[in-house]
């Protein structure tokens, strides 16, 4: 019953890049607001980047200019992360929101660790 599956996490050196992927076999992302969240140990989950169903993007101030969210197919979402730093270390979650249907879907999360 898993609807969102993330991949692409791992260990990377400071200054490096990673690309996260989120894929669904059941959701059509064109009808959902998609987003990436992250949660560091001991901290609240926070919004990193989002793209609305009509393509409008929004980024947290801490990642502006470094991260890019894209929805390239109806069921594939990416987060390109460049110039990573240790403060980006967290579990990253794919998220889908359908406000009209009052439904939200979370992925299982993928761990990102940025070494100094």
PDB file of C-alpha atoms in Angstrom:
ATOM      1  CA  UNK A   1       0.000   0.000   0.000  1.00  0.00           C
ATOM      2  CA  UNK A   2       3.039   2.303  -0.222  1.00  0.00           C
ATOM      3  CA  UNK A   3       2.074   5.131  -2.562  1.00  0.00           C
ATOM      4  CA  UNK A   4       5.254   7.258  -2.570  1.00  0.00           C
ATOM      5  CA  UNK A   5       8.745   5.795  -2.794  1.00  0.00           C
ATOM      6  CA  UNK A   6      11.845   7.969  -2.377  1.00  0.00           C
ATOM      7  CA  UNK A   7      15.337   7.108  -3.543  1.00  0.00           C
ATOM      8  CA  UNK A   8      18.702   8.779  -4.024  1.00  0.00           C
ATOM      9  CA  UNK A   9      19.698   9.448  -0.438  1.00  0.00           C
ATOM     10  CA  UNK A  10      23.028   8.596   1.083  1.00  0.00           C
ATOM     11  CA  UNK A  11      26.324   9.999   2.277  1.00  0.00           C
ATOM     12  CA  UNK A  12      27.906  12.946   0.489  1.00  0.00           C
ATOM     13  CA  UNK A  13      30.766  15.308   1.197  1.00  0.00           C
ATOM     14  CA  UNK A  14      30.160  18.982   1.900  1.00  0.00           C
ATOM     15  CA  UNK A  15      29.895  20.876  -1.371  1.00  0.00           C
ATOM     16  CA  UNK A  16      28.642  17.845  -3.261  1.00  0.00           C
ATOM     17  CA  UNK A  17      25.343  17.159  -4.975  1.00  0.00           C
ATOM     18  CA  UNK A  18      22.547  14.610  -4.785  1.00  0.00           C
ATOM     19  CA  UNK A  19      19.288  14.105  -6.618  1.00  0.00           C
ATOM     20  CA  UNK A  20      16.326  12.624  -4.805  1.00  0.00           C
ATOM     21  CA  UNK A  21      13.518  10.890  -6.662  1.00  0.00           C
ATOM     22  CA  UNK A  22       9.931  10.244  -5.628  1.00  0.00           C
ATOM     23  CA  UNK A  23       7.822   7.826  -7.642  1.00  0.00           C
ATOM     24  CA  UNK A  24       4.218   6.710  -7.340  1.00  0.00           C
ATOM     25  CA  UNK A  25       2.405   3.892  -9.089  1.00  0.00           C
ATOM     26  CA  UNK A  26      -1.020   5.097  -7.925  1.00  0.00           C
ATOM     27  CA  UNK A  27      -0.997   8.923  -7.836  1.00  0.00           C
ATOM     28  CA  UNK A  28      -1.063  11.268 -10.795  1.00  0.00           C
ATOM     29  CA  UNK A  29       1.161  14.124  -9.598  1.00  0.00           C
ATOM     30  CA  UNK A  30      -0.445  16.535 -12.062  1.00  0.00           C
ATOM     31  CA  UNK A  31      -3.485  16.623  -9.770  1.00  0.00           C
ATOM     32  CA  UNK A  32      -1.566  16.902  -6.484  1.00  0.00           C
ATOM     33  CA  UNK A  33       0.544  19.547  -4.807  1.00  0.00           C
ATOM     34  CA  UNK A  34       3.947  17.925  -4.355  1.00  0.00           C
ATOM     35  CA  UNK A  35       6.642  18.785  -1.840  1.00  0.00           C
ATOM     36  CA  UNK A  36       9.828  17.707  -0.130  1.00  0.00           C
ATOM     37  CA  UNK A  37      10.111  17.977   3.641  1.00  0.00           C
ATOM     38  CA  UNK A  38      13.011  17.159   5.912  1.00  0.00           C
ATOM     39  CA  UNK A  39      13.454  16.376   9.567  1.00  0.00           C
ATOM     40  CA  UNK A  40      16.733  16.590  11.439  1.00  0.00           C
ATOM     41  CA  UNK A  41      17.222  14.778  14.772  1.00  0.00           C
ATOM     42  CA  UNK A  42      15.409  16.566  17.586  1.00  0.00           C
ATOM     43  CA  UNK A  43      13.777  19.061  15.243  1.00  0.00           C
ATOM     44  CA  UNK A  44      10.341  19.538  13.737  1.00  0.00           C
ATOM     45  CA  UNK A  45       9.698  18.448  10.196  1.00  0.00           C
ATOM     46  CA  UNK A  46      10.068  21.423   7.861  1.00  0.00           C
ATOM     47  CA  UNK A  47       9.124  22.250   4.310  1.00  0.00           C
ATOM     48  CA  UNK A  48      12.076  22.295   1.925  1.00  0.00           C
ATOM     49  CA  UNK A  49      10.476  22.810  -1.472  1.00  0.00           C
ATOM     50  CA  UNK A  50       7.094  22.454  -3.107  1.00  0.00           C
ATOM     51  CA  UNK A  51       5.492  22.610  -6.511  1.00  0.00           C
ATOM     52  CA  UNK A  52       1.774  23.174  -6.922  1.00  0.00           C
ATOM     53  CA  UNK A  53      -0.435  21.297  -9.353  1.00  0.00           C
ATOM     54  CA  UNK A  54      -0.159  24.268 -11.723  1.00  0.00           C
ATOM     55  CA  UNK A  55       3.636  24.399 -11.473  1.00  0.00           C
ATOM     56  CA  UNK A  56       4.301  27.194  -8.980  1.00  0.00           C
ATOM     57  CA  UNK A  57       7.407  26.487  -6.871  1.00  0.00           C
ATOM     58  CA  UNK A  58       8.374  27.602  -3.385  1.00  0.00           C
ATOM     59  CA  UNK A  59      11.567  27.056  -1.387  1.00  0.00           C
ATOM     60  CA  UNK A  60      12.721  27.426   2.168  1.00  0.00           C
ATOM     61  CA  UNK A  61      15.132  30.330   2.569  1.00  0.00           C
ATOM     62  CA  UNK A  62      17.878  27.973   3.672  1.00  0.00           C
ATOM     63  CA  UNK A  63      17.896  26.117   0.333  1.00  0.00           C
ATOM     64  CA  UNK A  64      17.097  28.867  -2.167  1.00  0.00           C
ATOM     65  CA  UNK A  65      19.619  28.905  -4.981  1.00  0.00           C
ATOM     66  CA  UNK A  66      20.883  25.426  -4.097  1.00  0.00           C
ATOM     67  CA  UNK A  67      17.871  23.094  -4.408  1.00  0.00           C
ATOM     68  CA  UNK A  68      15.484  22.646  -7.321  1.00  0.00           C
ATOM     69  CA  UNK A  69      12.190  20.762  -7.249  1.00  0.00           C
ATOM     70  CA  UNK A  70      10.867  19.398 -10.537  1.00  0.00           C
ATOM     71  CA  UNK A  71       7.960  17.262 -11.643  1.00  0.00           C
ATOM     72  CA  UNK A  72       9.050  15.732 -14.917  1.00  0.00           C
ATOM     73  CA  UNK A  73       6.313  13.138 -15.431  1.00  0.00           C
ATOM     74  CA  UNK A  74       2.876  12.518 -13.999  1.00  0.00           C
ATOM     75  CA  UNK A  75       4.350  10.216 -11.374  1.00  0.00           C
ATOM     76  CA  UNK A  76       7.965  11.288 -10.877  1.00  0.00           C
ATOM     77  CA  UNK A  77       9.219  14.088  -8.624  1.00  0.00           C
ATOM     78  CA  UNK A  78      12.842  15.166  -8.162  1.00  0.00           C
ATOM     79  CA  UNK A  79      14.816  17.275  -5.747  1.00  0.00           C
ATOM     80  CA  UNK A  80      18.183  18.356  -7.116  1.00  0.00           C
ATOM     81  CA  UNK A  81      20.432  19.346  -4.218  1.00  0.00           C
ATOM     82  CA  UNK A  82      23.645  21.226  -4.973  1.00  0.00           C
ATOM     83  CA  UNK A  83      26.349  22.694  -2.749  1.00  0.00           C
ATOM     84  CA  UNK A  84      25.261  20.582   0.186  1.00  0.00           C
ATOM     85  CA  UNK A  85      26.430  21.437   3.681  1.00  0.00           C
ATOM     86  CA  UNK A  86      26.227  19.568   7.010  1.00  0.00           C
ATOM     87  CA  UNK A  87      23.120  21.556   7.995  1.00  0.00           C
ATOM     88  CA  UNK A  88      21.273  19.739   5.203  1.00  0.00           C
ATOM     89  CA  UNK A  89      21.686  16.431   7.039  1.00  0.00           C
ATOM     90  CA  UNK A  90      18.201  15.059   7.673  1.00  0.00           C
ATOM     91  CA  UNK A  91      15.632  12.509   6.621  1.00  0.00           C
ATOM     92  CA  UNK A  92      13.921  13.796   3.503  1.00  0.00           C
ATOM     93  CA  UNK A  93      10.277  12.967   2.793  1.00  0.00           C
ATOM     94  CA  UNK A  94       8.224  13.161  -0.359  1.00  0.00           C
ATOM     95  CA  UNK A  95       4.744  14.579   0.212  1.00  0.00           C
ATOM     96  CA  UNK A  96       1.565  14.787  -1.847  1.00  0.00           C
ATOM     97  CA  UNK A  97      -1.419  16.943  -0.956  1.00  0.00           C
ATOM     98  CA  UNK A  98      -4.898  16.947  -2.463  1.00  0.00           C
ATOM     99  CA  UNK A  99      -6.767  19.634  -0.572  1.00  0.00           C
ATOM    100  CA  UNK A 100     -10.034  19.159  -2.439  1.00  0.00           C
ATOM    101  CA  UNK A 101     -10.147  15.503  -1.402  1.00  0.00           C
ATOM    102  CA  UNK A 102      -8.691  16.227   2.055  1.00  0.00           C
ATOM    103  CA  UNK A 103      -5.921  13.703   1.468  1.00  0.00           C
ATOM    104  CA  UNK A 104      -2.215  13.807   2.220  1.00  0.00           C
ATOM    105  CA  UNK A 105       0.346  11.120   1.462  1.00  0.00           C
ATOM    106  CA  UNK A 106       3.850  10.764   2.908  1.00  0.00           C
ATOM    107  CA  UNK A 107       6.741   8.726   1.633  1.00  0.00           C
ATOM    108  CA  UNK A 108       8.824   6.581   3.958  1.00  0.00           C
ATOM    109  CA  UNK A 109      11.768   8.984   3.910  1.00  0.00           C
ATOM    110  CA  UNK A 110      15.353   8.758   2.722  1.00  0.00           C
ATOM    111  CA  UNK A 111      18.386   9.660   4.827  1.00  0.00           C
ATOM    112  CA  UNK A 112      20.818  12.354   3.708  1.00  0.00           C
ATOM    113  CA  UNK A 113      24.090  12.753   5.578  1.00  0.00           C
ATOM    114  CA  UNK A 114      26.493  15.517   4.567  1.00  0.00           C
ATOM    115  CA  UNK A 115      29.964  15.202   6.018  1.00  0.00           C
ATOM    116  CA  UNK A 116      32.181  18.200   6.718  1.00  0.00           C
TER     117      UNK A 116
END
